[in-house]
Amino acid sequence: MPFHIPEPSEYPHYAVVMKGIVKQFPTVLANDHVDLYVRAGEIHAIVGENGAGKSTLMNLLYGLYTPDAGKIHINGKETLIKGPAEAIKAGIGMVHQHFMLVGPLTIAENIVLGEEPLDSWRFFDLKAAKKRVRELSETYGLHVDVDMRIEDIPVGTQQRVEILKTLYRGANILILDEPTAVLTPQEADELFVVLRNLTDKGKTIIFITHKLNEVMAISDNVTVMRLGKVTGRIPISETSPRQLANMMVGREVLLRVEKAEKKAGEAVLAVNGLHVKDNRGLEAVKDLSFTVHQGEILGIAGVAGNGQTELIEAIAGLRKKEKGKIELCGKDITHSSPRDIRELGLSHIPEDRYKHGLVKEFPVYYNILLGRHYLPPFSKNGFLRHKQVYERAKFLIKQFDVRPPSILMLAENLSGGNQQKMVVGREIDYQPRCMLVAQPTRGLDIGAIEYIHRTLIGLRDAGVGLLLVSMELEEIFSLSDRILIMFEGEFMGEAKPGEITLEEIGLAMAGTPLAEVRKTEAASAGKSETTRVES
Amino acid sequence: MSKGWQRIFIPLMAVVIALAIASVIILFIAEVPGPSTGNLWNDFWNQIGVRFSFLGRAFQAMFEGAFGSQFAWMNTVIRMTPLILTGLAVGFGFRAGVFNIGAEGQMAMGALMATIVAVNIPGLPMFVAIPVCMLTGMLAGGVWAGIAGFLKAKTGAHEVISTIMLNWIASNITNWAVTAPFATGSGTPKSPEIAVGAKLPILFSIEATFLSYGIIVAVLVAFVMYIILYKTSMGYEVKAVGFNPYAAEYGGIQVSKNLIMTMAISGALAGLAGTLESMGLYYRFYGTLTSGKGFDGISIALIGQNHPLGIIFASMLISGLRTGSNQMQFIGVPKHIVTIIQSIIIFLVAAERMVRTIMGWDRKKKVKDGLAKSAS
Ligand SMILES: Nc1ncnc2c1ncn2[C@@H]1O[C@H](COP(=O)(O)OP(=O)(O)O)[C@@H](O)[C@H]1O
Ligand SMILES: [Mg+2]
């Protein structure tokens, strides 16, 4: 059965109907006659690449923007939503990607904030607040300890608090904008259980994501967007990730890069007993040892903020090492400068391209020069040789498909994906023997991700040793030859991608050593239930 | 409008607006009683006419005072010489992301040290004495600024604070030097005259006024700075550190070494400004030798948009205004009007954002960004 497009007479069965929505930003037509039909009580996914217009559509629904054209029907009634206050009145709640919670306040206080229950003296009634919140959390199976302070609870729980907040304000229609971006796989699974609970209780959920496996796992229907237009609408039972991906990108894409088995060669990067502190002076990397070999990608999986950044910066020479030893191709680089390390054959795709990867005020060709500005053929007797630089830059932006292909354009005027392609191209052009790759595809769309993944595999096949850090498990799985799981500055275990499940890796990312995870599994083998670690 | 044009247009606009505001002020303060006819209406129009013709004469006087004759030109160029160098000093710092407020102190230290050497080398031939004195002055200014650079690189002490403090120290050292150990004569505190060999040769003179080769040195330095900034790896490093020190470090550039070096170069230029004043104009060190020219460097760097050529024109503008203001004073416009003009120009240039917003350039820039993004 294909997706049913309702007649106006059927609108009362639909929680949200958006018809012909147009939103023009000064330069982008963010929504171009978008229609959205969300049945009451369903989980409706909206998928699309970055910049497809998903958030804009939701912000229109939540009253943060006003549409240039189009109508919105809520539960069959045409509704004019002029602001979030009216959206809340119409029963719409939105959980933004960045939570809006007050750290030092408790969960209960955060949830009632703005609509606090008052006692007979018209003072804040904390008891009543806690009671209301407890009731809510019972009703919807969203378990939280109402007395905990926000700053002390993990992100997964904070997200629940955000959901409870919308429910407290009487939301019947919940919008979740990329809710799983900050979660571990376990936390994401828990979120899905919660969402199912909510729909069982009659709530309607609009779920935005660009992760296709999540769409498949949780939603009833999906609307696909691309460049401001709807490119597909389909019940989930009738589609596949591949089809969705094609609708998103508008062409065939490889979801997983193909990668030949390859024997790893000699060690190129050897880290031994490394200790590194973070900016606050706390130990962020605790006694780590590992080796990256020629022709292999060693992936480090982990939730952001578990010492990955400090590890990479320490190897690149950008951060002081407290203890330990780092060798690159047999040479001790523990205390070498970034320049010496680069010259020995280490290049680096940095985690934060705006901070480290580029000078946004520089034109593209100057950015491509970064790190080699003093070396021949780009420099001679201290003078820059612009002709050589231009030629190299032109060659690279063509090879790496940086668009628009103008080497004189300022880097800040490129889109994120093209900036990243520029950085990747530059770092590969070093012809490194070892490469640090941190979050290489953060914020990029599927097309660019595919391209960068294939490039990295190509490097590996050419014999470069790569150390990959990523928050995207999918990426770690599809690229790595070996995976190390990092938690609070330590490794929880090592595995090959074919020999570990997403669930095991998730548990290890949450702090259980892999060996223990496997022991518990062995012990409970036969039982269908798996152990859950409360995060 | 392209970015390059904007860089020229903004200071030009600022000058035009500043002159317009100054005109209004001059119209009001003109002390020109027109003939009284007893008819209010006629008197009013008379007043208007008289005041406007006064304004015309005021500007004519200013222009002629600055550029109207060889003598005027010469005076403007004499004043311009140190301003080019302090402007370059501050501008070079800005390029590397440091704000050198200390050009005044560096200029004083450079001039003092160069003068001490120049006084004590009688008999040395010119081709030895002149380079030695210049290098001494540059070294002194460079070390003085280098202290601030070093403090910033090693301890994070902000250069604005440390250079201001160094200004005071320099001011006290130089004042003490010319009142006690190094003093001569009476009246204004001053040093003895420098050796003949250390005097810069004269390029051009009219009666007692002379223009030394200092201006050639200043223009050459601007040219060298242009080459360094735009044609060398060193300039690349300076600019990278100025825009984004994190990316610079990632790209293998030693940020702290660069900071100290930039400060030292900046200070050396300011020191040279002072040195040329001593070697090419006063032939001695005066307590009042710097008299704010180091601080003028900040305005000039801003007006000149930190570009060597822009700095030369900005110096010409400021020194022209000042030279011209003398002439203007003769016909009854207070000299301070020039200070007002200069302040408004700097205000407008510094408040570049404002001009951008008024002209709508920011919006257009966003449009361009957006197009670039949507094209990807
Ligand atoms: N406030 C805004 N002003 C201008 N352009 C915007 C604004 N918000 C979003 N855009 C643009 O609209 C397009 C759609 O953005 P968005 O809805 O955030 O996409 P998505 O959520 O699907 O990634 C993008 O090209 C984005 O740059
Ligand atoms: Mg979005």
PDB file of C-alpha atoms in Angstrom, chain B residues 8 37 47 93 120 129 154 156 164 176 180 192 212 217 228 236 239 292 308 333 343 358 366:
ATOM      1  CA  ILE B   8      39.548  52.113  -0.316  1.00  0.00           C
ATOM      2  CA  THR B  37      20.778  96.271   6.210  1.00  0.00           C
ATOM      3  CA  GLN B  47      24.975  85.867   6.788  1.00  0.00           C
ATOM      4  CA  GLY B  93      51.090  44.244  14.501  1.00  0.00           C
ATOM      5  CA  ASN B 120      79.433  59.528  20.458  1.00  0.00           C
ATOM      6  CA  ALA B 129      77.607  56.101  10.994  1.00  0.00           C
ATOM      7  CA  LYS B 154      55.151  33.168  27.791  1.00  0.00           C
ATOM      8  CA  GLY B 156      49.620  35.452  28.235  1.00  0.00           C
ATOM      9  CA  ILE B 164      51.005  50.926  27.768  1.00  0.00           C
ATOM     10  CA  TRP B 176      65.433  61.488  32.815  1.00  0.00           C
ATOM     11  CA  ALA B 180      70.312  64.544  33.781  1.00  0.00           C
ATOM     12  CA  PRO B 192      73.794  67.314  22.575  1.00  0.00           C
ATOM     13  CA  SER B 212      66.117  64.728   4.588  1.00  0.00           C
ATOM     14  CA  VAL B 217      63.803  55.368   3.933  1.00  0.00           C
ATOM     15  CA  ILE B 228      57.021  40.579   3.265  1.00  0.00           C
ATOM     16  CA  TYR B 236      51.979  34.104   5.312  1.00  0.00           C
ATOM     17  CA  LYS B 239      48.796  36.639   8.714  1.00  0.00           C
ATOM     18  CA  GLY B 292      52.073  61.541  20.149  1.00  0.00           C
ATOM     19  CA  PRO B 308      51.480  49.619   3.323  1.00  0.00           C
ATOM     20  CA  VAL B 333      39.601  78.946  12.099  1.00  0.00           C
ATOM     21  CA  SER B 343      38.865  62.078  15.258  1.00  0.00           C
ATOM     22  CA  ILE B 358      24.611  51.691   6.157  1.00  0.00           C
ATOM     23  CA  LYS B 366      25.564  37.104   3.264  1.00  0.00           C
TER      24      LYS B 366
END
